[in-house]
Short mmCIF file of C-alpha atoms in Angstrom, two decimals:
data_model
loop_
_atom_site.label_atom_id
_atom_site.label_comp_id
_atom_site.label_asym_id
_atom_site.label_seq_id
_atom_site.Cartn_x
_atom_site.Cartn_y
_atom_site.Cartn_z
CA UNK A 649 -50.03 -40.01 -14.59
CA UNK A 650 -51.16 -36.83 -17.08
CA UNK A 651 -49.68 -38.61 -19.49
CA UNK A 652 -50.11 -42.14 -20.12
CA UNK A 653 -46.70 -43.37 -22.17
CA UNK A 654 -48.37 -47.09 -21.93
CA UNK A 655 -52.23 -46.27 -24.01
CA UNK A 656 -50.48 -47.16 -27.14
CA UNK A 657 -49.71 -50.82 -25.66
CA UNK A 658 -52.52 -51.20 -24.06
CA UNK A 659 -54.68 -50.52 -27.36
CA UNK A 660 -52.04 -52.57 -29.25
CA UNK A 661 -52.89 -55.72 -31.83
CA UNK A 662 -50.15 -57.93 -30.00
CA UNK A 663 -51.84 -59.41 -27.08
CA UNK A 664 -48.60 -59.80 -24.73
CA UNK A 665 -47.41 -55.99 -25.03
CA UNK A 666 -51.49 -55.35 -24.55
CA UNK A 667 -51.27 -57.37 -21.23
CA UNK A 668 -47.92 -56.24 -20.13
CA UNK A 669 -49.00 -52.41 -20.89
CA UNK A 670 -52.03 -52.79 -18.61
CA UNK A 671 -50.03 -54.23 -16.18
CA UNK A 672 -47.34 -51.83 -15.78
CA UNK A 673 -50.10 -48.93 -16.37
CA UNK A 674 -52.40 -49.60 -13.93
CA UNK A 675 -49.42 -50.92 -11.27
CA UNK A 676 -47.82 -47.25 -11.57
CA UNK A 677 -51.03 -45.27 -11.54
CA UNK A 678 -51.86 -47.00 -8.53
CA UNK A 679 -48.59 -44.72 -6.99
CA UNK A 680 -51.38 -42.00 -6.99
CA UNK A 681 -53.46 -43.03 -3.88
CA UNK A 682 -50.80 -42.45 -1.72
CA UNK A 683 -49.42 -39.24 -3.73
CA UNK A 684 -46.26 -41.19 -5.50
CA UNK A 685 -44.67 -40.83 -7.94
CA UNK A 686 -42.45 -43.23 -10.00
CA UNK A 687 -39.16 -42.29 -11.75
CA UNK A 688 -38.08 -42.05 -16.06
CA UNK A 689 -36.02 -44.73 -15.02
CA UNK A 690 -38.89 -46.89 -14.38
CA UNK A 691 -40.87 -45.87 -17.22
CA UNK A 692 -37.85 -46.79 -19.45
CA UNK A 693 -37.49 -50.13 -17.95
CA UNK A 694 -41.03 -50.91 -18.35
CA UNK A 695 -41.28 -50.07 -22.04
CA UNK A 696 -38.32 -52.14 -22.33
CA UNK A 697 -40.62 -55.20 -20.09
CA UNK A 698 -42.92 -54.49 -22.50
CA UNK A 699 -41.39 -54.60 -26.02
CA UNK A 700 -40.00 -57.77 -24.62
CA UNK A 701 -36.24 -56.52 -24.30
CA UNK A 702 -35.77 -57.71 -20.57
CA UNK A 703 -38.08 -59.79 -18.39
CA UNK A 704 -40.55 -58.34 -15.59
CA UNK A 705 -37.49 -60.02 -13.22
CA UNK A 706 -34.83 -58.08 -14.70
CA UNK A 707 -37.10 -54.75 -14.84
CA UNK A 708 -36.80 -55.55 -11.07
CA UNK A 709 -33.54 -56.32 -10.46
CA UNK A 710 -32.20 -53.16 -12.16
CA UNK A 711 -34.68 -50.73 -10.42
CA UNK A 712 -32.64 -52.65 -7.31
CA UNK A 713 -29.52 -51.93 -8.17
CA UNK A 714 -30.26 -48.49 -9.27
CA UNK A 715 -31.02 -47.75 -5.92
CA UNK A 716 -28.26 -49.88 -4.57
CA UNK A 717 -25.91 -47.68 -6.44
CA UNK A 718 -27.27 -44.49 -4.28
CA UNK A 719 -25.54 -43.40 -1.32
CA UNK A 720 -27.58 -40.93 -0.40
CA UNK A 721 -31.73 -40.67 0.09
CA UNK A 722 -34.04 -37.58 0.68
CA UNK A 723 -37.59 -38.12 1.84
CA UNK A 724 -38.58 -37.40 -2.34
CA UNK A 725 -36.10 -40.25 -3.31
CA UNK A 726 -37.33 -42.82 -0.70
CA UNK A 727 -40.70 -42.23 -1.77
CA UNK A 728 -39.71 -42.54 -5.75
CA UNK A 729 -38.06 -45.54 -5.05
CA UNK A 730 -41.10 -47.34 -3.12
CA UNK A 731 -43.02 -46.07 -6.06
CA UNK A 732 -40.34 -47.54 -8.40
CA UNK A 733 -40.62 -50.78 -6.56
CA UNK A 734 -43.91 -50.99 -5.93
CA UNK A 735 -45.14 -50.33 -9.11
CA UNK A 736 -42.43 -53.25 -10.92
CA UNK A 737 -44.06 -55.80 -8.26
CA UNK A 738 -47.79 -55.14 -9.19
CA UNK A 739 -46.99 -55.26 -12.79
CA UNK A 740 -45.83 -58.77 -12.00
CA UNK A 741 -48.31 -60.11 -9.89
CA UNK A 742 -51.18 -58.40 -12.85
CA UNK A 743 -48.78 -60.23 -15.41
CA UNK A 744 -49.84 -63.91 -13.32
CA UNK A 745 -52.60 -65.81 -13.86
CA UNK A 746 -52.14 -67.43 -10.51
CA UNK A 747 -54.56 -66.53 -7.54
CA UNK A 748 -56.24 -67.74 -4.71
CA UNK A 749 -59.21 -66.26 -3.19
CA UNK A 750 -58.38 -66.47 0.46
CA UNK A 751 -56.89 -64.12 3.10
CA UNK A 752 -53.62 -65.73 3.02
CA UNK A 753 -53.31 -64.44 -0.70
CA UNK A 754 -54.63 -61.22 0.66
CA UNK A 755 -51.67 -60.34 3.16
CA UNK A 756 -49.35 -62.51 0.73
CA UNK A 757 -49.90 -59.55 -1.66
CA UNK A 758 -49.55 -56.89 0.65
CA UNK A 759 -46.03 -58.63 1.55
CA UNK A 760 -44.95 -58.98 -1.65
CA UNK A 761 -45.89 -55.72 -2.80
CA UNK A 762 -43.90 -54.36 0.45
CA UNK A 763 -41.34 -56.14 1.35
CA UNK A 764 -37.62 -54.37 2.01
CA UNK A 765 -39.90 -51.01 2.07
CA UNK A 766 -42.29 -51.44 5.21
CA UNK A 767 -41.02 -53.49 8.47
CA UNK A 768 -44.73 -54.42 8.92
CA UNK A 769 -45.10 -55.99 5.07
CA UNK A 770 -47.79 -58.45 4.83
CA UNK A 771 -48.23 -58.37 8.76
CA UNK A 772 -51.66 -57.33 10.33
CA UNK A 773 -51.51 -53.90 12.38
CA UNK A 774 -51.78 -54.32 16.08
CA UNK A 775 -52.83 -50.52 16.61
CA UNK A 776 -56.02 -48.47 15.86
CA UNK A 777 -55.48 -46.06 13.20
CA UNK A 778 -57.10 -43.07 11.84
CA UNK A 779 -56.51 -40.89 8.48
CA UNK A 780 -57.45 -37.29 7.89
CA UNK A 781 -59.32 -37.48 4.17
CA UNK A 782 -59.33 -34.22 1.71
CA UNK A 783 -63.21 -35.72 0.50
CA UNK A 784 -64.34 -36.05 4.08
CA UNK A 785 -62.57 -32.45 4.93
CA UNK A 786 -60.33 -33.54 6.84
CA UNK A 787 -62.47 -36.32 8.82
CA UNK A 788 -61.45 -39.96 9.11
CA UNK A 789 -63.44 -43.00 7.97
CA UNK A 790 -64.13 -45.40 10.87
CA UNK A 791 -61.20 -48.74 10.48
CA UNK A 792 -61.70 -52.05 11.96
CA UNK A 793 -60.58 -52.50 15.42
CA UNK A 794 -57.09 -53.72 15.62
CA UNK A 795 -58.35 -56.87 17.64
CA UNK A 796 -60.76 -57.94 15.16
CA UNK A 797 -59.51 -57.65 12.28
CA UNK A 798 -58.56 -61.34 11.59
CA UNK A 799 -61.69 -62.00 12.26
CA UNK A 800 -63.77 -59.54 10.26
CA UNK A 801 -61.15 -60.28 6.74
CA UNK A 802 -62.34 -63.93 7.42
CA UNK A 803 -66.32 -63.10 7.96
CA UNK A 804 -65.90 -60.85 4.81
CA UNK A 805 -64.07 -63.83 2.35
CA UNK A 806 -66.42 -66.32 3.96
CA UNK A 807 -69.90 -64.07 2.96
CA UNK A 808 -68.16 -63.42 -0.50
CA UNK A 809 -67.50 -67.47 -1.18
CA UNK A 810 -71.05 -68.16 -0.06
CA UNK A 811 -72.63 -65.54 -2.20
CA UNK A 812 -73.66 -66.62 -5.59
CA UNK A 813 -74.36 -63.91 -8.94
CA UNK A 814 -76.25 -66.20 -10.52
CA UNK A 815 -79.59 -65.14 -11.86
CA UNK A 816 -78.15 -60.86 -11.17
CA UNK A 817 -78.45 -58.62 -13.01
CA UNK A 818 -75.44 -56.49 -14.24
CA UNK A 819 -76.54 -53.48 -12.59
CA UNK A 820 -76.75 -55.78 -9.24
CA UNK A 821 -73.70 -57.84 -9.69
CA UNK A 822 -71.52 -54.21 -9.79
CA UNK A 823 -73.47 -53.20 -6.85
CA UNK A 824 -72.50 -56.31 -4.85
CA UNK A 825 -68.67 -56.16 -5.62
CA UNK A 826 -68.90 -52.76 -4.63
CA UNK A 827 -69.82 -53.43 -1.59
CA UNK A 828 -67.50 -55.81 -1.22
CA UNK A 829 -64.39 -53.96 -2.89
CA UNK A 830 -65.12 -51.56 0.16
CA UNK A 831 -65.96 -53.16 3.10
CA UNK A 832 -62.44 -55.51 2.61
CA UNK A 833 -60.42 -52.09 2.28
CA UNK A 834 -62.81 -50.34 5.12
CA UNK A 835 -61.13 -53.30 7.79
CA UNK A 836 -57.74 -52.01 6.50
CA UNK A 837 -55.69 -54.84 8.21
CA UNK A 838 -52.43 -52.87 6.94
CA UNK A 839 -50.58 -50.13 8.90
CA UNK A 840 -49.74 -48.36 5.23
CA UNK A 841 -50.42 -49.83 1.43
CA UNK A 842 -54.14 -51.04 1.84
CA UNK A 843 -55.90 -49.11 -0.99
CA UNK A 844 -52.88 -51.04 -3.64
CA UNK A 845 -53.20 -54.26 -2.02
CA UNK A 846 -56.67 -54.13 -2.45
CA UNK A 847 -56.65 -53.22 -5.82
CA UNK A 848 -53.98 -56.08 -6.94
CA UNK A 849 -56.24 -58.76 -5.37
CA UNK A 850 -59.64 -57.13 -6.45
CA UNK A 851 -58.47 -57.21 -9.72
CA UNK A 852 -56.93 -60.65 -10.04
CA UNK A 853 -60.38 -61.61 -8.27
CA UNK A 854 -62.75 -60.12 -10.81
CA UNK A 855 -60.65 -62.13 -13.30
CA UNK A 856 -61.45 -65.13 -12.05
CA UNK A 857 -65.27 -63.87 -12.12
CA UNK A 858 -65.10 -64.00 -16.13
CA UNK A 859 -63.94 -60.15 -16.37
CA UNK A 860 -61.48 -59.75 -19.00
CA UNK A 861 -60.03 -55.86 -17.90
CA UNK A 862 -57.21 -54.60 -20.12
CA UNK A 863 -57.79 -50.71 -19.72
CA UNK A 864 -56.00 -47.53 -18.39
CA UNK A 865 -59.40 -46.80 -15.76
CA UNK A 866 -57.15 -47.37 -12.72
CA UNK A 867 -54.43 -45.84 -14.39
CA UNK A 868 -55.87 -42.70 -14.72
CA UNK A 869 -58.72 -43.05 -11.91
CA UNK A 870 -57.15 -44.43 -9.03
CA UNK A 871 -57.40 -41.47 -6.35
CA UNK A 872 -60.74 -41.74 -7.54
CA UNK A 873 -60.96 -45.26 -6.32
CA UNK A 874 -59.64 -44.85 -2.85
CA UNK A 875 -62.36 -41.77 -2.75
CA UNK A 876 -65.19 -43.93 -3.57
CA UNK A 877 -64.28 -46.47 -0.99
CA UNK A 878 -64.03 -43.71 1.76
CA UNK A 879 -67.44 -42.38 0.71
CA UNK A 880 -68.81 -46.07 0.84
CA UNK A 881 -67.68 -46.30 4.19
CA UNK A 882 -68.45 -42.81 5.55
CA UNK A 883 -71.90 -41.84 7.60
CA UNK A 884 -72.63 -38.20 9.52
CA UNK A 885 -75.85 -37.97 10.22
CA UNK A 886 -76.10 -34.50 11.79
CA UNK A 887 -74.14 -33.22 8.84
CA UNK A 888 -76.54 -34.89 6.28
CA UNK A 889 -74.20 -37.40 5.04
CA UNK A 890 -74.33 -41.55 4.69
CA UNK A 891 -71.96 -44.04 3.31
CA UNK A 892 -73.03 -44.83 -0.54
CA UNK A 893 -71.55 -46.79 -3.42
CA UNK A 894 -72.71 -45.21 -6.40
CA UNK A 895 -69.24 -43.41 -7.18
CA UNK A 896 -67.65 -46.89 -6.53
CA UNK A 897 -70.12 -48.73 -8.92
CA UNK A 898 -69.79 -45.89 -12.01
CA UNK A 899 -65.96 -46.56 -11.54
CA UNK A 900 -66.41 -50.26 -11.40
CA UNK A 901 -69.29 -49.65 -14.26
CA UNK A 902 -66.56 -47.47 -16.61
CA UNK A 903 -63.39 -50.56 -15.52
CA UNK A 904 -65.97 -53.73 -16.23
CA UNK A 905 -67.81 -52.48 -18.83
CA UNK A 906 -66.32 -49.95 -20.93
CA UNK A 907 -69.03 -47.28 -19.44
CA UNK A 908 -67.85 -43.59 -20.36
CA UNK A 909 -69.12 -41.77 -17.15
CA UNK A 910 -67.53 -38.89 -15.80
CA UNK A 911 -65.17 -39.51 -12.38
CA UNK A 912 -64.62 -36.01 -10.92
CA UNK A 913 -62.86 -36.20 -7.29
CA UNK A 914 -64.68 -32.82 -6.52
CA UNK A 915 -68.10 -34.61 -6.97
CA UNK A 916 -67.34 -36.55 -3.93
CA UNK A 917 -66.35 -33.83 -2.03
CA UNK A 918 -67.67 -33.15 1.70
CA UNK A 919 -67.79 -29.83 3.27
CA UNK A 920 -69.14 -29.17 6.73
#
C-alpha cells in the first residue's frame, strides 16, 4: 500500500483498534508478494472491523456476498477478490491468540487462508515447481522436491522445537529465526500462497517467543520479505553469488525491534 489508511490505528491509545489495525494492515500488505491488490470496499469494511461497527465475521461475510452479487469476473476482479478475501482471513487469524507450533497448523493456515480460492488449499503439491524471480533476474530459487516435502516441514519443526535461545544474544537469536523463517518457505509445500502462509504462522510463532509486534513493517515491506527469503536461499557460484540472511535479519531487526534500517528491493538485486 503507498498509503497506509490503518497507521493512525495502529499508533492509536485504544489497544483493540491498535491490534485490529495491525491486523488488517499487515494481512492486506501481505497482497503485495504476489502483486494484489485489495478493493475500497475492503478498506471500508475493515475500518468499520476496526472502529468496532461490525465483527471480523461480518467484515467477511459481506466481502462474500459482494462478490456473490457479481455475475461477471475478469482476471483483475478474480485477483481483487482473492486479495479481498485473503486479506479479511489473515486479519482474523492475527486477531487470535490461538496457535500451535506444528505442521498441521502450518497447512491448516494455508487452508484457511485459501479455501473457495485454490482447489489445492491447505494440500501439499505433488509436482516440482519453479518461479522466475525479478532479484535473481529472472532465475529460480531451488524448492524442495515434491516427494520430500512432508518430510523436510517435519525435520525443519522438529530442529526448531529442539533448539533452545537461551543464553543468545539478540543479534544471534534474529539470525537463527532467519534462518528458519527461510528454510520453512524455501520447502514451499504449497502450489501458490507460501510466502502469506508463512508469514501468518511466523508471526503468530514469534508471539509465542515473547515478541509483542504491533507495526506497519510487513505492511509496507512485504515484497521485501519474500526477496530476502529468495536471497537466503539462492547460491551461483560461477556468477559470484551465495545464499545470505542479512537482508532477512535487518527486516526481522526493523519488525522485532523497532530498528530504522533502510529496505531497498534494488539492494538485493542480481544481475548476471
Amino acid at each position: 500500500m503507498k498509503t497506509d489508511p490503518f497507521k493512525e490505528y495502529i499508533k492509536a491509545s485504544e489497544p483493540s483498534k491498535a491490534i485490529k489495525g495491525y491486523a488488517w494492515s499487515t494481512a492486506i500488505g501481505l497482497q503485495a508478494v504476489d502483486g494484489l491488490k485489495t478493493s475500497k470496499y475492503l478498506i471500508d469494511k475493515a475500518i468499520d472491523n476496526i472502529e468496532g461497527k461490525i465483527s471480523i465475521k461480518e467484515a467477511q461475510n459481506l466481502i462474500d456476498a459482494y462478490y456473490e452479487e457479481k455475475t461477471e469476473h475478469s482476471v483483475d476482479e478474480e485477483r481483487t477478490e482473492e486479495a479481498d478475501k485473503v486479506s479479511a482471513r489473515i486479519a482474523e487469524l492475527l486477531s487470535e491468540t490461538a496457535f500451535s507450533f506444528s505442521p498441521a497448523e502450518y497447512i491448516s493456515i494455508h487452508k484457511k487462508l485459501f479455501n473457495g480460492l485454490y482447489k489445492y488449499a491447505g494440500k501439499i503439491r505433488d509436482y516440482n515447481i519453479t518461479k522466475k524471480e525479478w532479484v535473481l533476474d529472472g532465475a529460480s530459487v531451488t524448492y524442495g522436491t515434491a516427494s520430500e516435502l512432508k518430510a523436510s516441514l517435519e525435520y525443519d519443526f522438529e530442529q526448531e522445537r529442539n533448539f533452545s535461545y537461551k543464553g543468545l544474544s539478540m543479534d544471534e537469536t534474529i539470525h537463527h529465526l532467519a534462518i528458519f523463517v527461510s528454510r520453512l518457505w524455501q520447502i514451499h509445500i504449497f502450489g501458490e500462497g507460501n510466502t502469506r502462509t508463512t508469514a501468518v504462522f511466523f508471526i503468530k510463532y514469534l508471539r509465542t517467543l515473547g515478541f509483542s509486534v504491533t507495526n506497519d513493517i510487513f505492511a509496507e515491506n512485504s515484497w521485501y520479505f519474500r526477496n530476502s527469503l529468495v536471497r537466503a536461499n539462492y547460491t551461483n557460484i560461477p556468477n559470484d553469488v551465495y545464499k545470505t540472511t542479512e537482508y532477512l535479519e535487518i527486516f526481522l531487526k526493523n519488525f522485532l525491534l523497532n530498528k530504522n534500517y533502510e529496505l531497498n528491493n534494488i539492494d538485493m538485486l542480481i544481475k548476471k
